[in-house]
CSV table of C-alpha atoms in Angstrom, one decimal:
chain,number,residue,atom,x,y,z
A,43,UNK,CA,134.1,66.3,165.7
A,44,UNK,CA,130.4,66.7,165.7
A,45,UNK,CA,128.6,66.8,162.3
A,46,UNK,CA,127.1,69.8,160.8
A,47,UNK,CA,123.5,70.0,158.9
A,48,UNK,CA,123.9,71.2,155.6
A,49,UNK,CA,120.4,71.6,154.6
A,50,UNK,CA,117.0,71.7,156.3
A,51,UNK,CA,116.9,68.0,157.6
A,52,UNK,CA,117.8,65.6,160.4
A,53,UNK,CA,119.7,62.5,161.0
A,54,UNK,CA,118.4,58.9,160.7
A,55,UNK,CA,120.2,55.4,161.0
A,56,UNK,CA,118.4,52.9,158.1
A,57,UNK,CA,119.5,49.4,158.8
A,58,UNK,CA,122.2,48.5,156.2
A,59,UNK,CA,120.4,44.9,154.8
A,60,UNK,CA,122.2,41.9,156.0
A,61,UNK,CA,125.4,43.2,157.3
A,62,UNK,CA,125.1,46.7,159.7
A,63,UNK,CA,123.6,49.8,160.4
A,64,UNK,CA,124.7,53.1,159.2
A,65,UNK,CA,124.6,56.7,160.3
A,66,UNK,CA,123.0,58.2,157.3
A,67,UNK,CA,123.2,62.2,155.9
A,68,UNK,CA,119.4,62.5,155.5
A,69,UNK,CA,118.8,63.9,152.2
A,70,UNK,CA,115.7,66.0,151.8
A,71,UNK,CA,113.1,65.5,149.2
A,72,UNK,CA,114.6,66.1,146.0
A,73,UNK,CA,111.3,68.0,144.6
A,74,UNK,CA,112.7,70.7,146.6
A,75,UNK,CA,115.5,71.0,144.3
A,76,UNK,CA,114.5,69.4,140.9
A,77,UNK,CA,112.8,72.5,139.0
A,78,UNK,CA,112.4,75.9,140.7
A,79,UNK,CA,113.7,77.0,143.8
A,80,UNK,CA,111.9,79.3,146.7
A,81,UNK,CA,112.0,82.8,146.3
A,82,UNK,CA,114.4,83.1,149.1
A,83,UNK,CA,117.0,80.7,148.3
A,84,UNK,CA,117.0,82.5,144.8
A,85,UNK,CA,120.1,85.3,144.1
A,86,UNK,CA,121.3,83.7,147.5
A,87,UNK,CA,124.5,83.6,145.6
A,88,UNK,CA,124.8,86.8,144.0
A,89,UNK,CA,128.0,88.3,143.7
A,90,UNK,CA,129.6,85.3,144.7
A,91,UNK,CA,131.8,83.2,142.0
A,92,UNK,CA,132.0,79.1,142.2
A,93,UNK,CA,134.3,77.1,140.2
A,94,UNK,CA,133.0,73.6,139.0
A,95,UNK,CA,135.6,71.2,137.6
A,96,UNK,CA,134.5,68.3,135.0
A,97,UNK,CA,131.1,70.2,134.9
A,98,UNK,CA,129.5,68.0,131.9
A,99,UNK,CA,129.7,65.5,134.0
A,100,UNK,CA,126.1,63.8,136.3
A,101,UNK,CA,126.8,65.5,139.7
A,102,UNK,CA,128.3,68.5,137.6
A,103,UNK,CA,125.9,69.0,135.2
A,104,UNK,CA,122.8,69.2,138.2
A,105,UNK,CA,125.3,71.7,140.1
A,106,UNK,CA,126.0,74.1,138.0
A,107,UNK,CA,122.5,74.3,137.5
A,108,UNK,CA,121.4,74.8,140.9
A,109,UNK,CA,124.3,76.9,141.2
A,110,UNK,CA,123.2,79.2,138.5
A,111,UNK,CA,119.7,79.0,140.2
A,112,UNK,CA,121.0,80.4,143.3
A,113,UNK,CA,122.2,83.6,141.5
A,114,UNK,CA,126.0,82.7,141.5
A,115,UNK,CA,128.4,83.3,138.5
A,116,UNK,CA,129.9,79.8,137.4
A,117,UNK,CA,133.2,78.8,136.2
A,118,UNK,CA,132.8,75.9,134.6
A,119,UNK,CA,135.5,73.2,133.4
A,120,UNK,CA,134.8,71.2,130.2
A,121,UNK,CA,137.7,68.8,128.8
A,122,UNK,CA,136.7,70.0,125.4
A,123,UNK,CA,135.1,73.6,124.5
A,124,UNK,CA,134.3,72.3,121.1
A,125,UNK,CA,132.7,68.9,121.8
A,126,UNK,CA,129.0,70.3,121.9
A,127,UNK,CA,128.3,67.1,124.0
A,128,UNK,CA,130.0,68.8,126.5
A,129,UNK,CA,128.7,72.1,126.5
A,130,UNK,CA,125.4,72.4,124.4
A,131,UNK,CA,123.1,71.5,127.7
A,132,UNK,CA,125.2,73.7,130.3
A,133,UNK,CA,124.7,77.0,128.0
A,134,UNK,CA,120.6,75.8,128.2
A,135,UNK,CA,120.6,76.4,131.5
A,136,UNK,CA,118.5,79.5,133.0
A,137,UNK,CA,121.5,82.4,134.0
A,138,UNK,CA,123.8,80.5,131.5
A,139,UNK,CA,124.2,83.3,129.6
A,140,UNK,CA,124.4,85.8,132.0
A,141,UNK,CA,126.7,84.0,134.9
A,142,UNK,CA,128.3,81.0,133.1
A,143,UNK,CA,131.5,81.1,131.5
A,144,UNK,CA,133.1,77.5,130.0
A,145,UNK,CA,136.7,77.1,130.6
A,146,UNK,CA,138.6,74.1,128.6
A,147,UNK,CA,140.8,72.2,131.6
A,148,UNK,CA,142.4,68.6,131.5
A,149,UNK,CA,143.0,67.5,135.0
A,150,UNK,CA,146.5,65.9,134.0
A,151,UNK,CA,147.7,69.2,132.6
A,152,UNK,CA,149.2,71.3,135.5
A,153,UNK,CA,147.9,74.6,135.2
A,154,UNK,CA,145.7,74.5,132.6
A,155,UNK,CA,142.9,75.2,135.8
A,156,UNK,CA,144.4,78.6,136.4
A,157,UNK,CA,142.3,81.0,134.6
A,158,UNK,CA,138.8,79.1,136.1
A,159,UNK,CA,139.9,78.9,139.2
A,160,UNK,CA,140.7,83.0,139.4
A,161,UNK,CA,138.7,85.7,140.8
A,162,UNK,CA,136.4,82.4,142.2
A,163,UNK,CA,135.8,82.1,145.9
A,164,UNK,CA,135.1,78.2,146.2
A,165,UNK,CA,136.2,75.3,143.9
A,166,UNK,CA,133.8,72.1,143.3
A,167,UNK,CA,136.4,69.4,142.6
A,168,UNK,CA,134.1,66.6,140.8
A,169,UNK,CA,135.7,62.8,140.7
A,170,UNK,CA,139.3,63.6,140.9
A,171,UNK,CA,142.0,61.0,140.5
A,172,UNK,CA,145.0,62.3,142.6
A,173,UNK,CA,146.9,63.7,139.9
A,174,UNK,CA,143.9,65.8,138.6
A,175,UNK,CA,143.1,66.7,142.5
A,176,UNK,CA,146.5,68.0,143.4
A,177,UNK,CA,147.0,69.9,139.8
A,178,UNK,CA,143.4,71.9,140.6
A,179,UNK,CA,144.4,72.5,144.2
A,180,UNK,CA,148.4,73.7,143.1
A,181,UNK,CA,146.0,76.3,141.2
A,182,UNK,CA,143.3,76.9,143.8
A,183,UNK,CA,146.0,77.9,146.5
A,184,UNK,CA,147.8,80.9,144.0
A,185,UNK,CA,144.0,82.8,144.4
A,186,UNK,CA,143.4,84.5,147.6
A,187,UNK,CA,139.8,84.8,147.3
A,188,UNK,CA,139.4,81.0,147.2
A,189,UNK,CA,139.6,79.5,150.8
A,190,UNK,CA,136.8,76.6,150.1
A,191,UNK,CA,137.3,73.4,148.4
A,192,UNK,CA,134.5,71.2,148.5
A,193,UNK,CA,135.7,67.6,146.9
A,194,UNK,CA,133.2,64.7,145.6
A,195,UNK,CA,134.4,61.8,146.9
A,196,UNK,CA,132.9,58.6,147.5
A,197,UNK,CA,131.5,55.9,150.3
A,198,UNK,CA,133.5,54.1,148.8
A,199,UNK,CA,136.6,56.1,150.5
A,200,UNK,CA,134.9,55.0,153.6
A,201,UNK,CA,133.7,51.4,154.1
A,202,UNK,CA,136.5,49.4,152.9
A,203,UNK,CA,138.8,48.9,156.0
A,204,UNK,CA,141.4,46.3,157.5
A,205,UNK,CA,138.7,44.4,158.3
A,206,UNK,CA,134.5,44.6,157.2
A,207,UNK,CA,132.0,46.0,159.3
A,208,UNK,CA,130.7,43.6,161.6
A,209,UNK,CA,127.0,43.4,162.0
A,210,UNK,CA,125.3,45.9,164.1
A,211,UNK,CA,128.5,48.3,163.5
A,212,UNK,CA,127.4,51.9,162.8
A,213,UNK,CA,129.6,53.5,159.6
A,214,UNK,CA,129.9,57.3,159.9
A,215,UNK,CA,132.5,60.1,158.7
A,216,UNK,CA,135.1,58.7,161.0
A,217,UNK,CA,135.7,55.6,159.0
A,218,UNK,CA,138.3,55.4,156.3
A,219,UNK,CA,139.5,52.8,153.9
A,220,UNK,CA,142.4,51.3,153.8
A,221,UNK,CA,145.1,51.8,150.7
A,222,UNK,CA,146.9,48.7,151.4
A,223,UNK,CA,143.8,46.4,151.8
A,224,UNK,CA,142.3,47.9,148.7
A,225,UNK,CA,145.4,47.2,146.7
A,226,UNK,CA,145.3,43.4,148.2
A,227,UNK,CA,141.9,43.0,146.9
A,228,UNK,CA,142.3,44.9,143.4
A,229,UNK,CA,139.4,47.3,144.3
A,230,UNK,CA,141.1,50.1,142.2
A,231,UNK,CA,138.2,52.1,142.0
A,232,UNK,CA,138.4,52.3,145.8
A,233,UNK,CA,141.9,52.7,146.1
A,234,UNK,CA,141.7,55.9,143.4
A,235,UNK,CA,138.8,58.0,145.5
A,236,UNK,CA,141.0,56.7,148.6
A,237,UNK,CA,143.9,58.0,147.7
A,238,UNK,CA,142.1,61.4,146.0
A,239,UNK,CA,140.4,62.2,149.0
A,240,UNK,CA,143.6,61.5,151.3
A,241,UNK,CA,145.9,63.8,149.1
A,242,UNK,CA,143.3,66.8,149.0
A,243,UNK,CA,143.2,66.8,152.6
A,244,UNK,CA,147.1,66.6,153.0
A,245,UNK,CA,147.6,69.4,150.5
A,246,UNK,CA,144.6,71.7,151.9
A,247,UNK,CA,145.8,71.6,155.3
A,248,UNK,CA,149.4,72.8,154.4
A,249,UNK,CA,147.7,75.4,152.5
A,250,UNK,CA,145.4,76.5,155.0
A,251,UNK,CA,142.2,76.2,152.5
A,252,UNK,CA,139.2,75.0,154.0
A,253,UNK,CA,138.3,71.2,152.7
A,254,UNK,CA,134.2,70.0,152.8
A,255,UNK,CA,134.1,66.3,151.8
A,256,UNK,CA,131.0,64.9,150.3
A,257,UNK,CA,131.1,60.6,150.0
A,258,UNK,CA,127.6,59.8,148.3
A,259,UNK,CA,126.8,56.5,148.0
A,260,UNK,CA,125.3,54.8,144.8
A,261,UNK,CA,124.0,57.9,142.6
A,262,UNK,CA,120.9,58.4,140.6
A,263,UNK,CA,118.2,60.4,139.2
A,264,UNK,CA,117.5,62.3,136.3
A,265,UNK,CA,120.2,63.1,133.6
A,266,UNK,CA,120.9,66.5,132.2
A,267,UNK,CA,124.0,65.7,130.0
A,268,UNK,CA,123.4,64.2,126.6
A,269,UNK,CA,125.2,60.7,127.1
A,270,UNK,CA,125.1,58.0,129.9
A,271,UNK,CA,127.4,58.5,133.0
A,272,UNK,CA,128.5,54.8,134.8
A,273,UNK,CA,126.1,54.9,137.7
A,274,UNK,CA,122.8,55.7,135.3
A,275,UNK,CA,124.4,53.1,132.9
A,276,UNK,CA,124.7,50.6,135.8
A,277,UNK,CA,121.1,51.0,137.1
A,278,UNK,CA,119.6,51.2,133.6
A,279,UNK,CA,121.4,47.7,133.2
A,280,UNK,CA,119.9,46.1,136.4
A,281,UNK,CA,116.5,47.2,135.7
A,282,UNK,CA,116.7,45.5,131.8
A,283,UNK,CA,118.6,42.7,132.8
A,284,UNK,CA,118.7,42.1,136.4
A,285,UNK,CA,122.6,42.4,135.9
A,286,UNK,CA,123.8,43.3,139.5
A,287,UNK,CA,126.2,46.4,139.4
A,288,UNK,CA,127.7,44.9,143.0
A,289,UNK,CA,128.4,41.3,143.6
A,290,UNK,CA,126.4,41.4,146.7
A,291,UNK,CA,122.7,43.3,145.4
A,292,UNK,CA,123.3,45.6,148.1
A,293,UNK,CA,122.4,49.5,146.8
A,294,UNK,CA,123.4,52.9,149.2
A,295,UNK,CA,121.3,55.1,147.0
A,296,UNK,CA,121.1,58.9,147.2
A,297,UNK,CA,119.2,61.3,144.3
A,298,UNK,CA,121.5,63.6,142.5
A,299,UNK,CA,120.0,66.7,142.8
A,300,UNK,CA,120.3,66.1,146.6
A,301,UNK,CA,124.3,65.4,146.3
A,302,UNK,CA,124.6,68.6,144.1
A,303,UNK,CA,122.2,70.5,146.9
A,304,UNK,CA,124.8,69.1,149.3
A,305,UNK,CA,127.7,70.8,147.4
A,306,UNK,CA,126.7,74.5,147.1
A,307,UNK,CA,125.5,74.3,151.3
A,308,UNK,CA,128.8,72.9,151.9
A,309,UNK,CA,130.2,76.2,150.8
A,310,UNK,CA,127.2,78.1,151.8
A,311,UNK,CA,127.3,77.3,155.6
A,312,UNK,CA,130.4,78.4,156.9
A,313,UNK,CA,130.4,75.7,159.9
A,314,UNK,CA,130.4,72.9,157.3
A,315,UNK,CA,133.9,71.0,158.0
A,316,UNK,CA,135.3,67.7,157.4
A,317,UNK,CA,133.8,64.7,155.4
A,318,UNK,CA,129.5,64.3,155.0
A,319,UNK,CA,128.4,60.7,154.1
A,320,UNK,CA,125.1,60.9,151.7
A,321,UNK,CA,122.7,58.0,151.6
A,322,UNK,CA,119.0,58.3,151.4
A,323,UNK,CA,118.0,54.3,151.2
A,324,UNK,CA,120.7,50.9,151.8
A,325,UNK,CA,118.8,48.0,150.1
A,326,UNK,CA,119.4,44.9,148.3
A,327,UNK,CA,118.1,44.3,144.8
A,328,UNK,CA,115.8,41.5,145.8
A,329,UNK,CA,114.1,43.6,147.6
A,330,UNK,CA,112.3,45.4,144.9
A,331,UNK,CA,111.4,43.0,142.4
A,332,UNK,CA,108.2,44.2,141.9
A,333,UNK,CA,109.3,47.9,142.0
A,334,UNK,CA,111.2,49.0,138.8
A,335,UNK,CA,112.3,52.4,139.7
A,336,UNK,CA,112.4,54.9,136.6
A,337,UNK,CA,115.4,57.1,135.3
A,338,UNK,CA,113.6,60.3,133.6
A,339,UNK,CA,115.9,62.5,130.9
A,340,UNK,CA,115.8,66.6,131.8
């Protein structure tokens, strides 16, 4: 199945330091994105109703943004209407108050995602567990306006086969990892997203809904929500104190606002199918010693 560009870009293969090379989703320049948009892309979404699960979360938090940037109406899913931690920084937004409604949802409750999810004609399902997938997609396929799903996954769903990439092996959307080996190895971070991702895409195709994967690598950038997620809290910690977040140094990094871009084009373009791996740079730690790169607070 050929791949699909979801924004203005190309493709690129960036060697992958010390073991391979991968086949890269080249993310634009995330300027494009950050602040205002072109008057073109603006109201693009007009009319048009999105639902974004877990949206205080990083990704979440920069898509409903862009989201209500684009002129869409949002439906957005908090675990808690009355923690303000949650909420305060989604109602700042520009077309909060105009096209966002807050719905309280806990992804282990089945059906408590009913009344977001109606009258919506996409769902953004951000970092699901299994259970929390399949109890948001039991509610997605009762609405008959909602045909897209686009699910956040991970590369992490991808690179972690039977057996490691061998050196000079090119990693693309083709490439799944492997329940079994992950459970061997006590990767249960990788085994969760593994088993997400595989469950969506069971239930979608019985349900005839339309499934767009994104699996970004390591993400970062600016944060909009009030408290640390794990990635900013991992980078912060490797920049302070050198602590590497993975054993080996090695870093697939991709820019938020770019991974949240990638969300609303995978609904936007209706040729978008299957799974898009996002990674803007593959380096190792040591390889910036003498750049400290800078998390700024929106």
């Amino acid at each position: 199945m050929p791949m699909v560009t979801l924004h203005m870009g190309n493709y690129r293969t960036i060697p992958y330091t010390k073991l391979k090379r991968v086949t890269l989703f080249f993310c634009s320049s995330s300027a494009q994105v950050s602040n205002k948009l072109p008057s073109f892309i603006e109201m693009i979404g007009e009319r048009k109703v999105v639902c974004v699960t877990g949206a205080s979360g990083f990704i979440a938090s920069w898509l409903v943004k862009l989201l209500l940037q684009r002129g869409y109406t949002v439906h957005a899913t908090v675990r808690s209407l009355g923690d303000p931690k949650k909420t305060q920084h989604l109602l700042a937004f520009d077309g909060a108050q105009e096209r966002l409604s807050l719905f309280e949802a806990n992804l282990a409750e089945e059906g408590s995602f009913e009344s977001a999810v109606n009258g919506c004609q996409c769902a953004q399902l951000l970092e699901p567990a299994v259970k929390g997938a399949l109890n948001v997609l039991k509610s997605v396929a009762k609405v008959p306006s909602l045909k897209r799903v686009v699910l956040t996954s991970s590369i992490a769903a991808v690179i972690f086969g039977v057996k490691p990439p061998e050196f000079g092996a090119v990693v693309d959307e083709t490439w799944f990892s492997d329940p079994e080996t992950c459970e061997k190895q006590e990767l249960w971070y990788v085994l969760s997203k593994t088993l997400a991702e595989n469950a969506a895409a069971e239930f979608c195709k019985k349900n005839g809904l339309e499934l767009v994967v994104i699996n970004p690598g390591f993400v970062i950038g600016p944060i909009l929500q009030p408290t640390l997620n794990f990635t900013s809290e991992g980078f912060i910690s490797l920049i302070e104190t050198g602590k590497e977040v993975f054993p080996d140094g090695i870093y697939r990094l991709v820019d938020v606002r770019d991974v949240a871009n990638a969300h609303i084009l995978a609904f936007e373009n209706p040729e978008a199918n299957g799974r898009y791996i996002m990674v803007a740079d593959v380096t190792h730690s040591t390889d910036h010693e003498d750049r400290k790169p800078k998390l700024s607070c929106s």
